[in-house]
Amino acid sequence: MKLLVTGGCGFIGSAFVRLALSRGAEVVNLDKLTYAGNPENVADVADDEGYRFVHADIADAEAVAAAVKGVDAIVNFAAESHVDRSILDPTEFINTDVVGTAVLLEAARTAGVGRFVQVSTDEVYGSIPHGAFRETDPISPSSPYSASKAGGDLQVLAWHRTFGLDAVITRGSNTFGPRQYPEKLIPLFVTNALDGLQLPVYGDGMQVRDWIYVDDHCEGIWTAMTLGEAGEVYNVGGGHEEPNMEITRRILALTGRDESLIRHVADRLGHDRRYALDTTRLRSLGWEPQRSFDEAIAATVEWYRDRRAWWEPIKSGEYRRYYEEQYGAR
Ligand code: NAD
Ligand code: TYD
């Protein structure tokens, strides 16, 4: 099996590239290498026989048409992925998450690619006070990020209905683990805590997320890719709900810091209060998360503690400008 994986130099995409190669697939990794794309994330497989890297934008129709030649499936991870950046400037979110997805779909249709997997997010459903979202629930995104992802999902469903493209969508919950860019809650708080810096908690910190370890998320995508039904959506949730304040306290405990590092800052605009997913559909295909949250968060903190060489260069340069803009005025 030959896969075109887009965004394979990012956090989840790089874990999926490793998984696919370990299962014997050939992988073409197409990545634009934005601020979030890091060749280091795939350095351990860069010389594998079955691996090839293409430096390109998913919105570049010519580059994409060349890359899809001979592939059996496309797995689209490429996206602008951070809510706070989408609030500062949504432009690239629309270019990549909506237009880029449509360019990939058109290339898949033209080349007759057998399966298209759109890696989406639980955030397209919006916030839910009680219970859990099912795949049949309407989407109601809140942020420019989630609206862009929802736009991508709708393109995928349209290509399936109109052109008969074989496509599935996965909607994953909040993911954590090694190699996550330190703008997201867990890697930001872990690396700040390791350095004795403040942890900026938005609002009251009682927002709830459903956390999943990165390898469990990738296994869910693999299951949907190999066993999922064309035209269907599959929720990929860890089933571990926790308010941000609890996550913050765990990180403080695991890094040996105390609560004096906690700083409550102005809330995020349009902040969703709670996400939760019903994963019955994916579980019916035999998938279930393997790692307990306790074990996975401890291993993740350990990874960042041991890999300063991975995150210290990231937290200088462009990141500093973003950090000042994001947290300076709060
Ligand atoms: P990430 O920001 O770490 O990585 C994104 C990758 O896509 C980077 O390598 C980047 O260079 C690449 N990219 C961005 N724009 C591109 C473009 N125009 N063309 C080609 N490559 C481009 O993201 P992530 O956290 O690994 O998320 C991967 C996917 O999973 C995204 O689609 C995201 O919406 C989805 N998702 C993420 C989470 C999460 O908690 N991180 C949860 C559910 C779903
Ligand atoms: P994040 O990791 O950005 O993921 P998402 O917005 O996709 O859920 O944020 C997770 C939660 O943590 C969310 O409720 C926002 C909150 N948060 C903070 O309180 N402080 C921060 O500095 C960040 C980045 C997030």
PDB file of C-alpha atoms in Angstrom, residues 19 36-38 50 57 62 71 110 142 157 167 177 182 184 189 202 215 253 273:
ATOM      1  CA  LEU A  19       2.993   3.834  12.271  1.00  0.00           C
ATOM      2  CA  ALA A  36       4.756  23.805  12.992  1.00  0.00           C
ATOM      3  CA  GLY A  37       6.457  21.485  10.501  1.00  0.00           C
ATOM      4  CA  ASN A  38       9.757  20.108  11.756  1.00  0.00           C
ATOM      5  CA  GLY A  50       9.668   3.215   1.762  1.00  0.00           C
ATOM      6  CA  ASP A  57       1.805  23.222  -0.145  1.00  0.00           C
ATOM      7  CA  GLU A  62       0.526  21.093  -9.671  1.00  0.00           C
ATOM      8  CA  VAL A  71      -0.867   6.293  -4.368  1.00  0.00           C
ATOM      9  CA  THR A 110      -8.593  13.111 -11.087  1.00  0.00           C
ATOM     10  CA  SER A 142     -16.939  28.393  17.231  1.00  0.00           C
ATOM     11  CA  LEU A 157     -18.557  14.982   2.058  1.00  0.00           C
ATOM     12  CA  ALA A 167     -13.613   9.242   1.600  1.00  0.00           C
ATOM     13  CA  GLY A 177       2.377  13.290  23.417  1.00  0.00           C
ATOM     14  CA  PRO A 182       4.735  24.070  22.486  1.00  0.00           C
ATOM     15  CA  LYS A 184      -0.782  23.869  22.757  1.00  0.00           C
ATOM     16  CA  PHE A 189       2.702  24.164  30.289  1.00  0.00           C
ATOM     17  CA  TYR A 202      -7.411  31.094  30.343  1.00  0.00           C
ATOM     18  CA  ASP A 215      -0.457   6.849  19.238  1.00  0.00           C
ATOM     19  CA  ALA A 253       3.224  17.730  40.244  1.00  0.00           C
ATOM     20  CA  ARG A 273     -16.494  25.128  27.453  1.00  0.00           C
TER      21      ARG A 273
END
